[in-house]
PDB file of C-alpha atoms and ligand atoms in Angstrom:
ATOM      1  CA  MET E   1    -118.561 -75.552  90.012  1.00 47.00           C
ATOM      2  CA  GLY E   2    -116.165 -77.905  91.806  1.00 53.00           C
ATOM      3  CA  VAL E   3    -116.771 -81.632  92.087  1.00 55.00           C
ATOM      4  CA  ILE E   4    -118.280 -82.615  95.436  1.00 57.00           C
ATOM      5  CA  PRO E   5    -116.035 -85.425  96.692  1.00 55.00           C
ATOM      6  CA  SER E   6    -117.946 -88.623  97.435  1.00 69.00           C
ATOM      7  CA  LYS E   7    -116.887 -90.729 100.392  1.00 92.00           C
ATOM      8  CA  MET E   8    -116.204 -94.428 100.141  1.00 97.00           C
ATOM      9  CA  HIS E   9    -115.337 -96.881 102.908  1.00 98.00           C
ATOM     10  CA  ILE E  10    -113.328-100.049 102.306  1.00 98.00           C
ATOM     11  CA  ASP E  11    -112.801-102.748 104.933  1.00 98.00           C
ATOM     12  CA  ILE E  12    -110.118-105.336 104.280  1.00 98.00           C
ATOM     13  CA  ILE E  13    -109.961-108.601 106.226  1.00 98.00           C
ATOM     14  CA  THR E  14    -106.547-110.244 106.255  1.00 98.00           C
ATOM     15  CA  VAL E  15    -104.176-112.518 108.165  1.00 97.00           C
ATOM     16  CA  LEU E  16    -101.285-110.224 107.164  1.00 97.00           C
ATOM     17  CA  PRO E  17    -102.260-106.603 107.941  1.00 98.00           C
ATOM     18  CA  ALA E  18     -98.643-105.437 107.665  1.00 97.00           C
ATOM     19  CA  LEU E  19     -98.619-106.370 103.968  1.00 97.00           C
ATOM     20  CA  LEU E  20    -101.393-103.852 103.319  1.00 97.00           C
ATOM     21  CA  GLU E  21    -100.448-100.972 105.551  1.00 96.00           C
ATOM     22  CA  SER E  22     -97.589 -99.425 103.616  1.00 95.00           C
ATOM     23  CA  PRO E  23     -98.977 -99.750 100.050  1.00 95.00           C
ATOM     24  CA  LEU E  24    -102.243 -98.158 101.164  1.00 96.00           C
ATOM     25  CA  ASP E  25    -100.526 -95.266 102.869  1.00 95.00           C
ATOM     26  CA  HIS E  26     -98.706 -93.452 100.075  1.00 94.00           C
ATOM     27  CA  SER E  27     -99.333 -91.189  97.125  1.00 92.00           C
ATOM     28  CA  ILE E  28    -102.914 -90.857  95.863  1.00 93.00           C
ATOM     29  CA  LEU E  29    -104.320 -93.293  98.425  1.00 95.00           C
ATOM     30  CA  LYS E  30    -102.793 -91.345 101.285  1.00 95.00           C
ATOM     31  CA  ARG E  31    -104.044 -88.051  99.886  1.00 94.00           C
ATOM     32  CA  ALA E  32    -107.521 -89.490  99.308  1.00 95.00           C
ATOM     33  CA  LYS E  33    -107.641 -90.671 102.914  1.00 96.00           C
ATOM     34  CA  ASN E  34    -106.421 -87.333 104.241  1.00 95.00           C
ATOM     35  CA  ALA E  35    -108.978 -85.513 102.086  1.00 95.00           C
ATOM     36  CA  ASN E  36    -111.755 -87.737 103.496  1.00 95.00           C
ATOM     37  CA  ILE E  37    -112.583 -89.142 100.074  1.00 95.00           C
ATOM     38  CA  VAL E  38    -111.990 -92.690 101.256  1.00 97.00           C
ATOM     39  CA  SER E  39    -111.509 -94.435 104.564  1.00 98.00           C
ATOM     40  CA  ILE E  40    -109.880 -97.841 104.748  1.00 98.00           C
ATOM     41  CA  GLY E  41    -110.122-100.252 107.684  1.00 98.00           C
ATOM     42  CA  ILE E  42    -107.627-103.107 107.886  1.00 98.00           C
ATOM     43  CA  HIS E  43    -108.834-105.948 110.103  1.00 98.00           C
ATOM     44  CA  ASN E  44    -106.601-108.678 111.430  1.00 98.00           C
ATOM     45  CA  LEU E  45    -108.537-111.929 111.206  1.00 98.00           C
ATOM     46  CA  ARG E  46    -106.674-113.236 114.253  1.00 98.00           C
ATOM     47  CA  ASP E  47    -108.433-110.625 116.395  1.00 98.00           C
ATOM     48  CA  TYR E  48    -111.668-112.479 115.654  1.00 98.00           C
ATOM     49  CA  SER E  49    -110.400-115.938 116.586  1.00 98.00           C
ATOM     50  CA  ILE E  50    -111.892-117.458 119.715  1.00 93.00           C
ATOM     51  CA  ASP E  51    -109.031-119.941 119.902  1.00 92.00           C
ATOM     52  CA  LYS E  52    -106.555-119.256 122.704  1.00 94.00           C
ATOM     53  CA  HIS E  53    -103.707-119.582 120.185  1.00 96.00           C
ATOM     54  CA  LYS E  54    -105.500-117.155 117.822  1.00 96.00           C
ATOM     55  CA  ARG E  55    -105.726-119.797 115.110  1.00 97.00           C
ATOM     56  CA  VAL E  56    -107.666-118.868 112.017  1.00 97.00           C
ATOM     57  CA  ASP E  57    -106.908-121.889 109.816  1.00 97.00           C
ATOM     58  CA  ASP E  58    -107.240-125.658 109.976  1.00 96.00           C
ATOM     59  CA  TYR E  59    -106.571-128.773 107.906  1.00 96.00           C
ATOM     60  CA  SER E  60    -108.875-129.378 104.981  1.00 96.00           C
ATOM     61  CA  PHE E  61    -111.407-132.209 105.076  1.00 96.00           C
ATOM     62  CA  GLY E  62    -110.533-134.806 102.480  1.00 95.00           C
ATOM     63  CA  GLY E  63    -106.875-134.868 103.379  1.00 90.00           C
ATOM     64  CA  ASP E  64    -105.603-132.399 100.746  1.00 91.00           C
ATOM     65  CA  PRO E  65    -102.395-130.615 101.758  1.00 93.00           C
ATOM     66  CA  GLY E  66    -102.629-126.962 102.778  1.00 93.00           C
ATOM     67  CA  MET E  67    -104.562-125.051 105.402  1.00 96.00           C
ATOM     68  CA  VAL E  68    -108.014-123.529 105.024  1.00 97.00           C
ATOM     69  CA  LEU E  69    -109.308-120.327 106.637  1.00 97.00           C
ATOM     70  CA  MET E  70    -111.985-121.326 109.152  1.00 97.00           C
ATOM     71  CA  ILE E  71    -115.583-120.117 109.066  1.00 98.00           C
ATOM     72  CA  GLU E  72    -115.821-118.817 112.601  1.00 98.00           C
ATOM     73  CA  PRO E  73    -113.297-115.941 112.704  1.00 98.00           C
ATOM     74  CA  VAL E  74    -114.330-114.800 109.213  1.00 98.00           C
ATOM     75  CA  GLU E  75    -118.017-114.871 110.130  1.00 98.00           C
ATOM     76  CA  ARG E  76    -117.373-113.007 113.388  1.00 98.00           C
ATOM     77  CA  CYS E  77    -115.375-110.318 111.576  1.00 98.00           C
ATOM     78  CA  ILE E  78    -117.912-109.882 108.753  1.00 98.00           C
ATOM     79  CA  ASN E  79    -120.806-109.760 111.238  1.00 98.00           C
ATOM     80  CA  PHE E  80    -118.998-107.163 113.309  1.00 98.00           C
ATOM     81  CA  LEU E  81    -118.410-105.017 110.209  1.00 98.00           C
ATOM     82  CA  LYS E  82    -122.029-105.465 109.061  1.00 98.00           C
ATOM     83  CA  SER E  83    -123.216-104.215 112.447  1.00 98.00           C
ATOM     84  CA  GLN E  84    -121.390-100.932 111.692  1.00 98.00           C
ATOM     85  CA  ARG E  85    -122.615-100.233 108.135  1.00 97.00           C
ATOM     86  CA  ASN E  86    -124.371-101.678 105.098  1.00 98.00           C
ATOM     87  CA  TYR E  87    -122.168-103.043 102.338  1.00 98.00           C
ATOM     88  CA  ASN E  88    -122.690-102.926  98.591  1.00 98.00           C
ATOM     89  CA  GLU E  89    -120.317-105.828  97.999  1.00 98.00           C
ATOM     90  CA  ILE E  90    -118.413-108.416 100.038  1.00 98.00           C
ATOM     91  CA  ILE E  91    -115.536-109.390  97.785  1.00 98.00           C
ATOM     92  CA  TYR E  92    -113.301-112.430  98.053  1.00 98.00           C
ATOM     93  CA  THR E  93    -109.901-112.350  96.318  1.00 98.00           C
ATOM     94  CA  SER E  94    -109.188-115.617  94.574  1.00 97.00           C
ATOM     95  CA  PRO E  95    -107.578-116.831  91.349  1.00 96.00           C
ATOM     96  CA  ASP E  96    -110.915-118.386  90.401  1.00 94.00           C
ATOM     97  CA  GLY E  97    -112.879-115.131  90.552  1.00 97.00           C
ATOM     98  CA  GLU E  98    -113.870-112.899  87.617  1.00 98.00           C
ATOM     99  CA  VAL E  99    -110.828-111.119  86.232  1.00 98.00           C
ATOM    100  CA  PHE E 100    -110.513-107.540  87.497  1.00 98.00           C
ATOM    101  CA  ASN E 101    -110.467-104.825  84.835  1.00 97.00           C
ATOM    102  CA  GLN E 102    -111.154-101.118  84.406  1.00 96.00           C
ATOM    103  CA  ARG E 103    -114.896-101.728  84.125  1.00 96.00           C
ATOM    104  CA  THR E 104    -114.964-103.485  87.519  1.00 98.00           C
ATOM    105  CA  ALA E 105    -112.846-100.666  88.990  1.00 97.00           C
ATOM    106  CA  ASN E 106    -115.329 -98.096  87.642  1.00 96.00           C
ATOM    107  CA  GLN E 107    -118.309-100.009  89.025  1.00 97.00           C
ATOM    108  CA  LEU E 108    -116.747-100.399  92.466  1.00 98.00           C
ATOM    109  CA  SER E 109    -115.600 -96.765  92.592  1.00 97.00           C
ATOM    110  CA  ILE E 110    -119.220 -95.607  92.687  1.00 96.00           C
ATOM    111  CA  THR E 111    -120.195 -97.872  95.583  1.00 97.00           C
ATOM    112  CA  GLU E 112    -120.334 -96.617  99.147  1.00 98.00           C
ATOM    113  CA  ASN E 113    -119.026 -99.456 101.315  1.00 98.00           C
ATOM    114  CA  ILE E 114    -117.215-102.655 100.410  1.00 98.00           C
ATOM    115  CA  ILE E 115    -115.471-105.472 102.252  1.00 99.00           C
ATOM    116  CA  ILE E 116    -112.511-107.285 100.713  1.00 99.00           C
ATOM    117  CA  LEU E 117    -111.719-110.652 102.271  1.00 98.00           C
ATOM    118  CA  CYS E 118    -108.169-111.660 101.364  1.00 98.00           C
ATOM    119  CA  GLY E 119    -107.829-115.346 100.632  1.00 96.00           C
ATOM    120  CA  HIS E 120    -104.852-117.115 102.160  1.00 90.00           C
ATOM    121  CA  TYR E 121    -103.332-120.579 102.366  1.00 83.00           C
ATOM    122  CA  LYS E 122    -105.563-122.957 100.348  1.00 91.00           C
ATOM    123  CA  GLY E 123    -108.428-120.464 100.576  1.00 94.00           C
ATOM    124  CA  VAL E 124    -111.433-119.973 102.795  1.00 97.00           C
ATOM    125  CA  ASP E 125    -114.029-122.581 103.791  1.00 98.00           C
ATOM    126  CA  GLN E 126    -116.469-122.810 100.864  1.00 98.00           C
ATOM    127  CA  ARG E 127    -119.421-122.052 103.178  1.00 98.00           C
ATOM    128  CA  ILE E 128    -118.126-118.483 103.662  1.00 98.00           C
ATOM    129  CA  ARG E 129    -118.089-118.082  99.893  1.00 98.00           C
ATOM    130  CA  ASP E 130    -121.590-119.536  99.620  1.00 98.00           C
ATOM    131  CA  HIS E 131    -123.203-117.496 102.379  1.00 98.00           C
ATOM    132  CA  PHE E 132    -121.375-114.157 102.636  1.00 98.00           C
ATOM    133  CA  ILE E 133    -119.434-113.367  99.490  1.00 98.00           C
ATOM    134  CA  THR E 134    -121.211-111.359  96.781  1.00 98.00           C
ATOM    135  CA  LYS E 135    -118.325-111.108  94.303  1.00 98.00           C
ATOM    136  CA  GLU E 136    -115.130-113.107  93.720  1.00 98.00           C
ATOM    137  CA  ILE E 137    -112.297-111.279  91.996  1.00 98.00           C
ATOM    138  CA  SER E 138    -108.977-112.422  90.525  1.00 98.00           C
ATOM    139  CA  ILE E 139    -106.376-109.889  89.380  1.00 98.00           C
ATOM    140  CA  GLY E 140    -105.055-112.209  86.684  1.00 98.00           C
ATOM    141  CA  ASP E 141    -104.427-115.778  85.639  1.00 97.00           C
ATOM    142  CA  TYR E 142    -101.582-116.533  88.023  1.00 97.00           C
ATOM    143  CA  VAL E 143    -101.466-117.617  91.636  1.00 96.00           C
ATOM    144  CA  LEU E 144    -100.312-115.258  94.391  1.00 96.00           C
ATOM    145  CA  THR E 145     -99.331-116.337  97.888  1.00 94.00           C
ATOM    146  CA  GLY E 146    -102.365-114.540  99.272  1.00 96.00           C
ATOM    147  CA  GLY E 147    -105.043-112.036  98.363  1.00 97.00           C
ATOM    148  CA  GLU E 148    -103.350-109.047 100.028  1.00 98.00           C
ATOM    149  CA  LEU E 149    -101.459-107.858  96.954  1.00 98.00           C
ATOM    150  CA  ALA E 150    -104.606-108.367  94.888  1.00 98.00           C
ATOM    151  CA  ALA E 151    -106.535-106.222  97.390  1.00 98.00           C
ATOM    152  CA  CYS E 152    -103.890-103.465  97.107  1.00 98.00           C
ATOM    153  CA  VAL E 153    -104.124-103.523  93.310  1.00 98.00           C
ATOM    154  CA  MET E 154    -107.917-103.280  93.388  1.00 98.00           C
ATOM    155  CA  VAL E 155    -108.041-100.533  96.032  1.00 98.00           C
ATOM    156  CA  ASP E 156    -105.481 -98.462  94.115  1.00 97.00           C
ATOM    157  CA  ALA E 157    -107.391 -98.805  90.837  1.00 97.00           C
ATOM    158  CA  ILE E 158    -110.741 -98.035  92.530  1.00 98.00           C
ATOM    159  CA  VAL E 159    -109.774 -95.106  94.750  1.00 97.00           C
ATOM    160  CA  ARG E 160    -108.057 -93.074  92.008  1.00 95.00           C
ATOM    161  CA  LEU E 161    -111.412 -93.058  90.170  1.00 95.00           C
ATOM    162  CA  ILE E 162    -113.389 -91.512  93.028  1.00 94.00           C
ATOM    163  CA  PRO E 163    -114.112 -87.874  92.138  1.00 89.00           C
ATOM    164  CA  GLY E 164    -111.667 -85.650  93.966  1.00 89.00           C
ATOM    165  CA  ALA E 165    -108.985 -88.343  94.484  1.00 92.00           C
ATOM    166  CA  ILE E 166    -106.859 -87.078  91.604  1.00 88.00           C
ATOM    167  CA  SER E 167    -106.428 -83.331  91.505  1.00 78.00           C
ATOM    168  CA  ASP E 168    -106.847 -83.195  87.735  1.00 70.00           C
ATOM    169  CA  GLU E 169    -110.171 -84.978  87.130  1.00 60.00           C
ATOM    170  CA  VAL E 170    -109.470 -85.261  83.453  1.00 63.00           C
ATOM    171  CA  SER E 171    -106.350 -87.242  84.183  1.00 76.00           C
ATOM    172  CA  ALA E 172    -108.279 -90.327  85.375  1.00 77.00           C
ATOM    173  CA  LEU E 173    -110.695 -90.037  82.470  1.00 72.00           C
ATOM    174  CA  THR E 174    -107.897 -90.072  79.903  1.00 77.00           C
ATOM    175  CA  ASP E 175    -106.158 -93.147  81.375  1.00 82.00           C
ATOM    176  CA  SER E 176    -105.471 -96.174  79.264  1.00 81.00           C
ATOM    177  CA  PHE E 177    -108.531 -98.503  79.211  1.00 82.00           C
ATOM    178  CA  GLN E 178    -110.995 -95.832  80.297  1.00 74.00           C
ATOM    179  CA  ASP E 179    -112.508 -95.869  76.790  1.00 85.00           C
ATOM    180  CA  ASN E 180    -111.073 -99.284  75.860  1.00 90.00           C
ATOM    181  CA  LEU E 181    -108.104 -97.547  74.211  1.00 95.00           C
ATOM    182  CA  LEU E 182    -104.500 -97.362  75.360  1.00 96.00           C
ATOM    183  CA  ALA E 183    -103.331 -93.858  76.275  1.00 95.00           C
ATOM    184  CA  PRO E 184    -101.340 -91.845  73.691  1.00 96.00           C
ATOM    185  CA  PRO E 185     -97.600 -91.211  74.276  1.00 97.00           C
ATOM    186  CA  VAL E 186     -96.713 -88.303  76.570  1.00 97.00           C
ATOM    187  CA  PHE E 187     -93.718 -85.941  76.542  1.00 98.00           C
ATOM    188  CA  THR E 188     -92.316 -83.222  78.776  1.00 98.00           C
ATOM    189  CA  ARG E 189     -89.433 -80.733  78.613  1.00 97.00           C
ATOM    190  CA  PRO E 190     -86.961 -80.461  76.995  1.00 98.00           C
ATOM    191  CA  ALA E 191     -88.604 -80.447  73.551  1.00 98.00           C
ATOM    192  CA  ASN E 192     -85.293 -81.515  72.060  1.00 98.00           C
ATOM    193  CA  TYR E 193     -83.086 -83.891  74.024  1.00 98.00           C
ATOM    194  CA  ASN E 194     -79.827 -84.520  72.153  1.00 98.00           C
ATOM    195  CA  GLY E 195     -81.751 -84.618  68.887  1.00 98.00           C
ATOM    196  CA  TRP E 196     -84.700 -86.675  70.181  1.00 98.00           C
ATOM    197  CA  THR E 197     -87.556 -84.350  69.409  1.00 98.00           C
ATOM    198  CA  VAL E 198     -91.158 -84.111  70.556  1.00 98.00           C
ATOM    199  CA  PRO E 199     -93.832 -84.446  67.831  1.00 98.00           C
ATOM    200  CA  GLU E 200     -94.285 -80.975  66.318  1.00 98.00           C
ATOM    201  CA  ILE E 201     -98.072 -81.024  66.753  1.00 98.00           C
ATOM    202  CA  LEU E 202     -97.760 -81.073  70.572  1.00 98.00           C
ATOM    203  CA  LEU E 203     -95.888 -77.764  70.457  1.00 98.00           C
ATOM    204  CA  SER E 204     -98.401 -76.132  68.083  1.00 98.00           C
ATOM    205  CA  GLY E 205    -100.865 -74.928  70.732  1.00 97.00           C
ATOM    206  CA  ASN E 206    -103.760 -76.090  68.510  1.00 98.00           C
ATOM    207  CA  THR E 207    -105.820 -78.038  71.060  1.00 98.00           C
ATOM    208  CA  SER E 208    -108.263 -79.552  68.622  1.00 98.00           C
ATOM    209  CA  LYS E 209    -105.498 -80.800  66.311  1.00 98.00           C
ATOM    210  CA  ILE E 210    -103.642 -82.137  69.359  1.00 98.00           C
ATOM    211  CA  ARG E 211    -106.771 -84.074  70.471  1.00 97.00           C
ATOM    212  CA  ASP E 212    -107.116 -85.573  66.961  1.00 98.00           C
ATOM    213  CA  TRP E 213    -103.459 -86.596  66.983  1.00 98.00           C
ATOM    214  CA  GLN E 214    -103.782 -88.161  70.441  1.00 97.00           C
ATOM    215  CA  LEU E 215    -106.837 -90.154  69.386  1.00 96.00           C
ATOM    216  CA  GLU E 216    -105.009 -91.347  66.267  1.00 98.00           C
ATOM    217  CA  GLN E 217    -102.040 -92.421  68.418  1.00 98.00           C
ATOM    218  CA  SER E 218    -104.339 -94.180  70.898  1.00 96.00           C
ATOM    219  CA  LEU E 219    -105.999 -96.118  68.092  1.00 97.00           C
ATOM    220  CA  GLU E 220    -102.684 -97.030  66.476  1.00 98.00           C
ATOM    221  CA  ARG E 221    -101.188 -98.207  69.810  1.00 97.00           C
ATOM    222  CA  THR E 222    -104.285-100.199  70.701  1.00 97.00           C
ATOM    223  CA  LYS E 223    -104.383-101.874  67.264  1.00 97.00           C
ATOM    224  CA  ARG E 224    -100.684-102.753  67.529  1.00 98.00           C
ATOM    225  CA  LEU E 225    -100.362-103.712  71.200  1.00 98.00           C
ATOM    226  CA  ARG E 226    -103.832-104.782  72.349  1.00 97.00           C
ATOM    227  CA  PRO E 227    -106.031-105.543  69.321  1.00 97.00           C
ATOM    228  CA  ASP E 228    -108.291-107.601  71.626  1.00 95.00           C
ATOM    229  CA  LEU E 229    -109.543-104.314  73.179  1.00 94.00           C
ATOM    230  CA  LEU E 230    -110.979-103.164  69.852  1.00 94.00           C
ATOM    231  CA  ARG E 231    -113.012-106.324  69.294  1.00 87.00           C
TER     232      ARG E 231
HETATM  233  N1  ADE O   1    -105.024-115.016  95.415  1.00 97.56           N
HETATM  234  C1  ADE O   1    -104.105-115.812  94.846  1.00 97.56           C
HETATM  235  N2  ADE O   1    -103.957-115.524  93.552  1.00 97.56           N
HETATM  236  C2  ADE O   1    -104.826-114.513  93.272  1.00 97.56           C
HETATM  237  C3  ADE O   1    -105.138-113.783  92.104  1.00 97.56           C
HETATM  238  N3  ADE O   1    -104.557-114.036  90.929  1.00 97.56           N
HETATM  239  N4  ADE O   1    -106.065-112.824  92.189  1.00 97.56           N
HETATM  240  C4  ADE O   1    -106.676-112.567  93.358  1.00 97.56           C
HETATM  241  N5  ADE O   1    -106.417-113.218  94.493  1.00 97.56           N
HETATM  242  C5  ADE O   1    -105.500-114.188  94.465  1.00 97.56           C
END
C-alpha cells in the first residue's frame, strides 16, 4: 500500500521575500509543492504596513543602535493569516531561540500549519514575542543578517520529512541524525576507480551483512566525529 501524502502549509513573514523565493523553489521543495504535499506562502511585511512609506521598523526605545520591527504590521499580518487557518506553531527565527535539530524537524514535519516570522534588523518588538510567538528557533550559535536563511534551512529540513516528499521513503529515514547516528559512507559505480575500490561487502548482494556493516560504520563514524551524539 502506498503512503498517503499528508499536506502541510507554511507561511513565512519577511521583509525580504526575494531572499526566500529561489531557495524554496528548487529540487525536493519544488517537487513537494507541485505534488501538493506542501504549500508555502511568502508574505511581505511591508504589505501590512499602514504607513504611507511602507515602514515596518523604527528606532528602539532606550537609544540602542539598530532598528526594531514594529508591532503593528506584524500583528496585522499574523491576524490576517490566522483568519485563514489555525496554526500549530508561530515560530520566530532568532539567535536566542532553541537550537534547531533533527528532532525539531521531525516534530514540525507532522504539524499541519505553521507560521515562520523572520527576524530582521535588531529583531522584533518584544511584545510580538510575548503575545504571538509559540516557539523561538535558532539554527546555530552565530548571528545571521536576518532570519530568512534560517527559515530556508528549517523549511528544507522539515519538508523532506513529510511522507511522499522524497520518492524513496527509506532515504529520509536513513539520513544522518535520524537515529542519532551519522550515515554510513556511500559509493556508486565504478567499483574500481584507478585502484580505489569499494568495500567488498557492498558488492556481495548479502543484504543482512550489508546492513550490519553499515551500522558498524555509522557507529564508528559517530564515535569518531560526533561522540556527543552517543551520550
Ligand atoms: N537570525 C539571526 N541569526 C539567527 C540564527 N542563528 N538562527 C535563526 N535566526 C537568526
